[in-house]
mmCIF file of C-alpha atoms in Angstrom:
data_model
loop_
_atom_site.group_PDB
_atom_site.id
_atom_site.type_symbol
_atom_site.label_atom_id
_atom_site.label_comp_id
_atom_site.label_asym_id
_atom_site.label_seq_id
_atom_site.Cartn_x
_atom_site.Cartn_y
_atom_site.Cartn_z
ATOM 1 C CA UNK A 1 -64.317 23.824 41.657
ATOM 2 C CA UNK A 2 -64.041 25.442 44.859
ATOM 3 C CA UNK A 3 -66.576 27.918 46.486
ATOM 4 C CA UNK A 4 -65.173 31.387 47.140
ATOM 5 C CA UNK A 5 -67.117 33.700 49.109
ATOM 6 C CA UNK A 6 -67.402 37.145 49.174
ATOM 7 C CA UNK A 7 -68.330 39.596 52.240
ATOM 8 C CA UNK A 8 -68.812 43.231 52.395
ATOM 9 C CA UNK A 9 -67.748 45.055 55.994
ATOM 10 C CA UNK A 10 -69.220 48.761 55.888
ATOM 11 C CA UNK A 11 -67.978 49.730 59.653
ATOM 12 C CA UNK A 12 -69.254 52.475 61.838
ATOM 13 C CA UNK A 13 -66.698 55.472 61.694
ATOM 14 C CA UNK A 14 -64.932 55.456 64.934
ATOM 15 C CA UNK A 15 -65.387 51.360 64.953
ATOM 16 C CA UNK A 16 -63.169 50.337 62.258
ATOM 17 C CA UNK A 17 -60.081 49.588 64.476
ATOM 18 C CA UNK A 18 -62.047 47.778 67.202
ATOM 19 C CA UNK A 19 -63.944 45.798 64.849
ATOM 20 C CA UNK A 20 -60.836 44.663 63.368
ATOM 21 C CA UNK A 21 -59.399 43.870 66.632
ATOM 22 C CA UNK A 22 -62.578 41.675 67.258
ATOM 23 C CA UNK A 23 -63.107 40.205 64.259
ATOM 24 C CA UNK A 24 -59.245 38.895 63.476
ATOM 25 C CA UNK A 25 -59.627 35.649 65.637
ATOM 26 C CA UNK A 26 -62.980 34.914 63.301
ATOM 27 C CA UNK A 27 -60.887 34.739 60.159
ATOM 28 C CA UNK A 28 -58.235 32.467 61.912
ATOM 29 C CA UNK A 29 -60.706 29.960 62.758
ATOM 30 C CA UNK A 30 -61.915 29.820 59.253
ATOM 31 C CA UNK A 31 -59.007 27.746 58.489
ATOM 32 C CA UNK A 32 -60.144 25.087 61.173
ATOM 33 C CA UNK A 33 -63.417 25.132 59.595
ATOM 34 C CA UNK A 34 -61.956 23.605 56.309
ATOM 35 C CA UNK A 35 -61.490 27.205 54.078
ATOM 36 C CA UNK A 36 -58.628 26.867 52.163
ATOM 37 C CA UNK A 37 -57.561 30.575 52.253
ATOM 38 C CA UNK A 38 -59.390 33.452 54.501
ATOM 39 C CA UNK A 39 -57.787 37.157 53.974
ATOM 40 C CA UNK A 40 -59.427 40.739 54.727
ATOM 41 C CA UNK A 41 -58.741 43.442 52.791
ATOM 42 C CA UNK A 42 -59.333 46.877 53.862
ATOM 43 C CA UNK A 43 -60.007 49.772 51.026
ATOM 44 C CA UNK A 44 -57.746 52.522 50.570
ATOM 45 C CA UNK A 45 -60.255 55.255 49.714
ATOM 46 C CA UNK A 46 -63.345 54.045 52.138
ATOM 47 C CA UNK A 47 -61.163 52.681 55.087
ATOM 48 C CA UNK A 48 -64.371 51.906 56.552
ATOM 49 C CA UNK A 49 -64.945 48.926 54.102
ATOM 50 C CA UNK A 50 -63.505 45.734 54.428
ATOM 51 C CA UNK A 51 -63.813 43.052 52.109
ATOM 52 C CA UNK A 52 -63.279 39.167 53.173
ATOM 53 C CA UNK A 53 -62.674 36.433 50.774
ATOM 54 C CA UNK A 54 -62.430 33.115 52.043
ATOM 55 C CA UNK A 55 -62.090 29.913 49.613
ATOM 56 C CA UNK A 56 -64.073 26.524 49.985
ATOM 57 C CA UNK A 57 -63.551 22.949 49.029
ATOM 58 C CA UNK A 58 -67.923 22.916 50.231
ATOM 59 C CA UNK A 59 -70.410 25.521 50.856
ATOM 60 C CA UNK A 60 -71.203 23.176 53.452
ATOM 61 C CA UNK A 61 -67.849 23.714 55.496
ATOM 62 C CA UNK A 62 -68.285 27.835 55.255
ATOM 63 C CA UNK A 63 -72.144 27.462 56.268
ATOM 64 C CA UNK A 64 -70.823 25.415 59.614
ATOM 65 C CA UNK A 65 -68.413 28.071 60.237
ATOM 66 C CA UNK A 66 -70.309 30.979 59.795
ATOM 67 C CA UNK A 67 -73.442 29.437 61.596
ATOM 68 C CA UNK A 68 -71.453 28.308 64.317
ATOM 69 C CA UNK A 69 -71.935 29.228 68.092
ATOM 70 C CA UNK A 70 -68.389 30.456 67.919
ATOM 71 C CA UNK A 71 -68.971 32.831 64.851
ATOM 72 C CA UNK A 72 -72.174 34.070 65.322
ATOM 73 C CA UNK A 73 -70.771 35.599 68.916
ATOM 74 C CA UNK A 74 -68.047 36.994 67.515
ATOM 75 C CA UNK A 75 -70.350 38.256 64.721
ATOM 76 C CA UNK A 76 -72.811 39.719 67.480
ATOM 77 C CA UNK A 77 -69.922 41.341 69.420
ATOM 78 C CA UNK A 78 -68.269 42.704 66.063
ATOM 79 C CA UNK A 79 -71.447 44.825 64.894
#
């Protein structure tokens, strides 16, 4: 059964756009990191919450992508 994972973006007002902008290449690179599907979703009545869903074959794969070096800079620069 694969592991799907669930995160909740509540973005600055003002930031939403440039957030986006920086976080995009994260969710791209999910794919090399062995998730089967990555997508962001942004809400339609609170455009300042994203959701991203990204699907797993192993925890383990999502935990070395979101720990990564790569991630966690992109994180830090994103927020």
């Amino acid at each position: 059964m694969p592991d799907v994972n669930y995160i909740d973006w509540h973005i600055h007002a003002f930031r939403a756009d440039r957030w986006l902008e920086i976080w995009r290449p994260a969710l791209d690179r999910a794919m090399a990191f062995g998730a089967r599907s990555c997508i962001l979703s942004r809400d339609v009545d609170d455009p300042l919450h994203f959701r991203q869903v990204s699907t797993w074959d192993d925890h383990e794969d999502f935990e070395r992508y979101w720990y990564s070096d790569e991630i966690s800079a992109l994180r830090e620069e994103a927020v």
